[in-house]
mmCIF file of C-alpha atoms and ligand atoms in Angstrom:
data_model
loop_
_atom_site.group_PDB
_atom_site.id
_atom_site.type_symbol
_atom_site.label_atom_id
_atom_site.label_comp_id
_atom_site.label_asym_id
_atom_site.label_seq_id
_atom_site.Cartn_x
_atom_site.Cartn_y
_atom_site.Cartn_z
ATOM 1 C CA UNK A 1 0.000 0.000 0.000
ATOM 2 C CA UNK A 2 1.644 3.387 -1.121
ATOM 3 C CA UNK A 3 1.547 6.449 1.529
ATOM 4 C CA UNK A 4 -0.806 8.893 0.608
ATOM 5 C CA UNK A 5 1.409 12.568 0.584
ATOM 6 C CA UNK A 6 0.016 15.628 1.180
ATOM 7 C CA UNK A 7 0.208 18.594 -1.651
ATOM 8 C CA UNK A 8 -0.054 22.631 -2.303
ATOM 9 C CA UNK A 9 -0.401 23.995 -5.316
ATOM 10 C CA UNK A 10 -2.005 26.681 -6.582
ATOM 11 C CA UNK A 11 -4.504 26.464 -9.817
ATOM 12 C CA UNK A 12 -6.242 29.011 -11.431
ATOM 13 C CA UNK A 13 -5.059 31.327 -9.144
ATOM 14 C CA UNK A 14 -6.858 29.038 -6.087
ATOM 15 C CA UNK A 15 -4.736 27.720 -3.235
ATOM 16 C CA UNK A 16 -5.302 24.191 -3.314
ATOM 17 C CA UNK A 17 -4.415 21.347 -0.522
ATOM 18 C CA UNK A 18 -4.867 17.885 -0.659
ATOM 19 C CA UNK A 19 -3.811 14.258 -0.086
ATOM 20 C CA UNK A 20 -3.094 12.164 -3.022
ATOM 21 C CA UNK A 21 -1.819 8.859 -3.828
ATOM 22 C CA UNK A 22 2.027 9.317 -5.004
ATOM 23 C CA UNK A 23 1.005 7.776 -8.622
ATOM 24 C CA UNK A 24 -1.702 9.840 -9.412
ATOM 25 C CA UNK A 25 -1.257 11.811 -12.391
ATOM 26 C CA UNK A 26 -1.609 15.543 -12.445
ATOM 27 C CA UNK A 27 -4.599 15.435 -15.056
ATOM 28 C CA UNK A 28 -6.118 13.031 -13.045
ATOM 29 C CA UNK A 29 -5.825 14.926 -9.700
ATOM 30 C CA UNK A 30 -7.376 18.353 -12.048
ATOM 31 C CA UNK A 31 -10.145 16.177 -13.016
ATOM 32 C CA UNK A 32 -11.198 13.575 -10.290
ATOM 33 C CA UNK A 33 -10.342 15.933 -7.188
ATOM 34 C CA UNK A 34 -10.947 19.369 -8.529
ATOM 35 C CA UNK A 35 -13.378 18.855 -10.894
ATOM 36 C CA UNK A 36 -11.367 20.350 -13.850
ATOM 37 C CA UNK A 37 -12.649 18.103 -16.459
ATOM 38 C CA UNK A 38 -11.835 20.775 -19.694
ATOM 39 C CA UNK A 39 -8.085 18.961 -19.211
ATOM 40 C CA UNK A 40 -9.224 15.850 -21.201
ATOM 41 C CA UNK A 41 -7.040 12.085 -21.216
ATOM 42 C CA UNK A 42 -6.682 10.506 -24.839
ATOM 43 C CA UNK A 43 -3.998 8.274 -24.746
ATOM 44 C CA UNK A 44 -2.598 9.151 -21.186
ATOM 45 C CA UNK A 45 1.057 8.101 -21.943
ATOM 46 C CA UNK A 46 2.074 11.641 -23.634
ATOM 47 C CA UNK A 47 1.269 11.379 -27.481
ATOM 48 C CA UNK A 48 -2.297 12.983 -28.210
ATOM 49 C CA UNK A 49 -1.713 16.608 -26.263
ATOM 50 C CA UNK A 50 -5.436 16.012 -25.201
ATOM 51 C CA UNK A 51 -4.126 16.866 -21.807
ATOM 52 C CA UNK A 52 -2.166 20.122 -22.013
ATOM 53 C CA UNK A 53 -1.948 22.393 -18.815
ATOM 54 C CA UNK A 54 0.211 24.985 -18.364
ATOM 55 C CA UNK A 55 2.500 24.418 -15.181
ATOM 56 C CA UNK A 56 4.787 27.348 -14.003
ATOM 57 C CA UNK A 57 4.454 29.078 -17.247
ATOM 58 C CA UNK A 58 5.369 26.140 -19.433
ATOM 59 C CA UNK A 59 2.836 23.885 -21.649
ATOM 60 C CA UNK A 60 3.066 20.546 -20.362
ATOM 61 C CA UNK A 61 1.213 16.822 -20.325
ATOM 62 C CA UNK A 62 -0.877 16.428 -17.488
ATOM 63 C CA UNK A 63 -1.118 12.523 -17.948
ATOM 64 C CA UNK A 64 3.147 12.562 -17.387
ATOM 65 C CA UNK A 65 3.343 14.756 -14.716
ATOM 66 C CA UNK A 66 2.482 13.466 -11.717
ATOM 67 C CA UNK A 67 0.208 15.410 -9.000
ATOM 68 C CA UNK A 68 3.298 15.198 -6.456
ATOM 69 C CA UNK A 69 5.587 16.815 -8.988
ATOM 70 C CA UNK A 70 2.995 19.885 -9.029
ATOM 71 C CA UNK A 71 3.741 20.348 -5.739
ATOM 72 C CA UNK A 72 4.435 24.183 -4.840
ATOM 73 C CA UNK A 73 3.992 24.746 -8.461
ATOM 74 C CA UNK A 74 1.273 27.336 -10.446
ATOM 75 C CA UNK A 75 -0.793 25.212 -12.471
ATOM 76 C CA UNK A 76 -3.112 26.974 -15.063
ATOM 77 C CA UNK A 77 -6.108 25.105 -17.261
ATOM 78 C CA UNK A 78 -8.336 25.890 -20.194
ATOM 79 C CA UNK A 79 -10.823 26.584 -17.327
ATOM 80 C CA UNK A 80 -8.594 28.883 -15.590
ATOM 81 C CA UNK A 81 -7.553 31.030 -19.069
ATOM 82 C CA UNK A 82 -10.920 30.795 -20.451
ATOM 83 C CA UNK A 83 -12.283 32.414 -17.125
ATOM 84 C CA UNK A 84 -9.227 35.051 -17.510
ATOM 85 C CA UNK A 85 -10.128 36.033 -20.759
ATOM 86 C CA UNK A 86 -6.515 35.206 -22.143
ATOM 87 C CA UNK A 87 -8.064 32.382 -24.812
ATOM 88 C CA UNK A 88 -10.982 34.774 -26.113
ATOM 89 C CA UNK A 89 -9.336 35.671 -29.321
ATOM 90 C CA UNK A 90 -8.413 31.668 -30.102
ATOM 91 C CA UNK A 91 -11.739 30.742 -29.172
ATOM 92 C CA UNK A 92 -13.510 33.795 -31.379
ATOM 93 C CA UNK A 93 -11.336 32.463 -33.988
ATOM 94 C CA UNK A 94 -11.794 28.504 -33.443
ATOM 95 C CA UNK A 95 -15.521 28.928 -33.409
ATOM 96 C CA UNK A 96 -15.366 31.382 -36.487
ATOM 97 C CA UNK A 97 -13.469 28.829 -38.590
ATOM 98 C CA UNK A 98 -15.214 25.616 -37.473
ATOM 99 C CA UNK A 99 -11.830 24.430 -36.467
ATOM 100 C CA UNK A 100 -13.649 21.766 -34.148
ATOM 101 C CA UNK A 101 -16.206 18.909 -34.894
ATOM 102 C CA UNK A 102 -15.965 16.985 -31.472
ATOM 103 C CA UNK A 103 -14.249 19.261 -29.297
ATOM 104 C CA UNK A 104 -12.512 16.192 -27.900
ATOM 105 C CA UNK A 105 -8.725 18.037 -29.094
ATOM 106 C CA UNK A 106 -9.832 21.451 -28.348
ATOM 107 C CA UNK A 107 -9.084 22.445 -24.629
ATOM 108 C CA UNK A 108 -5.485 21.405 -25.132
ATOM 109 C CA UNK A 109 -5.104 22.235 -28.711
ATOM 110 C CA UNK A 110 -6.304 25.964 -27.499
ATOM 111 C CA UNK A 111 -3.298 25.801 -25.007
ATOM 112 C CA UNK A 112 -0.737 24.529 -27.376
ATOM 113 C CA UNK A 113 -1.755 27.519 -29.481
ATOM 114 C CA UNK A 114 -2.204 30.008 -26.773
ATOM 115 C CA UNK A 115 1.877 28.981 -26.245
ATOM 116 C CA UNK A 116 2.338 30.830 -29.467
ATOM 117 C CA UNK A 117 0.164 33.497 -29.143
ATOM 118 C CA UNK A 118 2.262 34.699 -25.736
ATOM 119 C CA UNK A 119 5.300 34.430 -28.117
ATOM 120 C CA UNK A 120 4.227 37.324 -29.957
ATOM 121 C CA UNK A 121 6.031 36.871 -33.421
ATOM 122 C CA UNK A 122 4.785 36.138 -36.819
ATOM 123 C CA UNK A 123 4.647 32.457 -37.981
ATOM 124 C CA UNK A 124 4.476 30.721 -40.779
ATOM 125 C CA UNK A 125 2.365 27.804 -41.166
ATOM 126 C CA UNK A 126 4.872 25.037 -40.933
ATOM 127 C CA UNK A 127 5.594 27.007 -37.523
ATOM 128 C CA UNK A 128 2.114 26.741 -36.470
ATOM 129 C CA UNK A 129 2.154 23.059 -37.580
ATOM 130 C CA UNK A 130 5.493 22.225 -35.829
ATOM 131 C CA UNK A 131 4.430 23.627 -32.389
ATOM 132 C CA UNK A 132 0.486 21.616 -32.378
ATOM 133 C CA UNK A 133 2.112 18.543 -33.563
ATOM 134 C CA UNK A 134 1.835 17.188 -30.698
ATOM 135 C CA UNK A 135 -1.793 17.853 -30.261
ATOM 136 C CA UNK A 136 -3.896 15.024 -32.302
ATOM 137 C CA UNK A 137 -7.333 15.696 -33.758
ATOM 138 C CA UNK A 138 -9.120 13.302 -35.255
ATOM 139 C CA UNK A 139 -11.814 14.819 -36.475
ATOM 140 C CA UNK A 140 -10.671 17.929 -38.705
ATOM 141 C CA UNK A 141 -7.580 17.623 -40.858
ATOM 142 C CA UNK A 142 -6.162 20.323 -39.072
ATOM 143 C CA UNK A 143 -6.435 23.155 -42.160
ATOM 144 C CA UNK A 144 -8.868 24.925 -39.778
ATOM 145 C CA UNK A 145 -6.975 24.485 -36.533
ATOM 146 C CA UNK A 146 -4.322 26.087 -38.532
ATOM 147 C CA UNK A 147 -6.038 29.014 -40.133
ATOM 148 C CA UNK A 148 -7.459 29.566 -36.278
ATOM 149 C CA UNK A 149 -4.172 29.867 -34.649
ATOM 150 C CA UNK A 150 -2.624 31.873 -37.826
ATOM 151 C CA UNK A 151 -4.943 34.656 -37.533
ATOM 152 C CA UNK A 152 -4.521 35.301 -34.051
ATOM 153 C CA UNK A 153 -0.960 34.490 -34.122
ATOM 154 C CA UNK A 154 -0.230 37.142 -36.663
ATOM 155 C CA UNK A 155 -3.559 39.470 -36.023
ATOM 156 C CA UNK A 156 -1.326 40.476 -33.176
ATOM 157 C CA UNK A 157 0.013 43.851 -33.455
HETATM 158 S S1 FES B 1 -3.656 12.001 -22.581
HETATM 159 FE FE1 FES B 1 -1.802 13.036 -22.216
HETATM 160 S S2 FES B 1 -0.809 13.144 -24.132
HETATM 161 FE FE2 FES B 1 -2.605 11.944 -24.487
HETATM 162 S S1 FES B 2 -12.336 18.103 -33.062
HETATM 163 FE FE1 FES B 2 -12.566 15.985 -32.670
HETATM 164 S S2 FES B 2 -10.572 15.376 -32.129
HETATM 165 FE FE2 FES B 2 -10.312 17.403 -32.762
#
């Protein structure tokens, strides 16, 4: 029987404490324990991106991190930056260009992208492409995903 260890963390700007088993994964812990369920699982061993929080700044997968590693750290999620206002112009622009059927991708395809959009430089499309290759949608073909991101990523003045 592991020991259960106890965390802190903040997310979304919340103070959060809790006791979680040392092999729970961080998506899980957003998801089961907070109720965070916009952080979706896929293929939980790091491929799909379906996942994607942002942890201390950085883009990461929730389904390799584990809760214990998040320990002390900031941890941000489509809830938290859709609340914030920070993803309105990917989402105006997502829903705009249809550039989701299911949705299932979305929440951490709109993080991947909102990575660029804090970069503030012009892309190209192979750019675009490069950085969300790690986000899989199954449902689109991607062309609109990419049009999305491209005209908020260089829309920006
Ligand atoms: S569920 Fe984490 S990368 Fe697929
Ligand atoms: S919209 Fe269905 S997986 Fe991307």
């Amino acid at each position: 029987m592991e020991h259960a260890l106890d965390i802190t963390l903040t997310v979304n700007g919340t103070q959060v404490s809790r006791r979680v088993q040392p092999r729970q994964h961080l998506v899980d812990f957003l998801r089961d324990e907070l109720g965070l369920t916009g952080s979706h699982t896929g293929c939980e061993h790091g491929v799909c991106g379906a996942c994607t929080v942002r942890v201390d700044g950085e883009i990461v997968r929730g389904c390799l991190m584990l809760a214990v590693q998040a320990n002390g750290c900031r941890v941000e999620t489509v809830e938290g930056l859709s609340d914030s206002g920070e993803l309105a112009s990917l989402q105006r622009s997502f829903h705009e260009r249809n550039a989701l059927q299911c949705g299932f991708c979305t929440p951490g395809m709109l993080m991947a992208a909102q990575d660029l959009v804090r970069q503030k430089k012009k892309l190209t499309r192979d750019e675009i492409r490069t950085h969300i290759s790690g986000n899989y949608c199954r449902c689109t073909g991607y062309q609109a995903i990419v049009d999305a991101i491209e005209e908020v990523v260089n829309g920006q003045s």
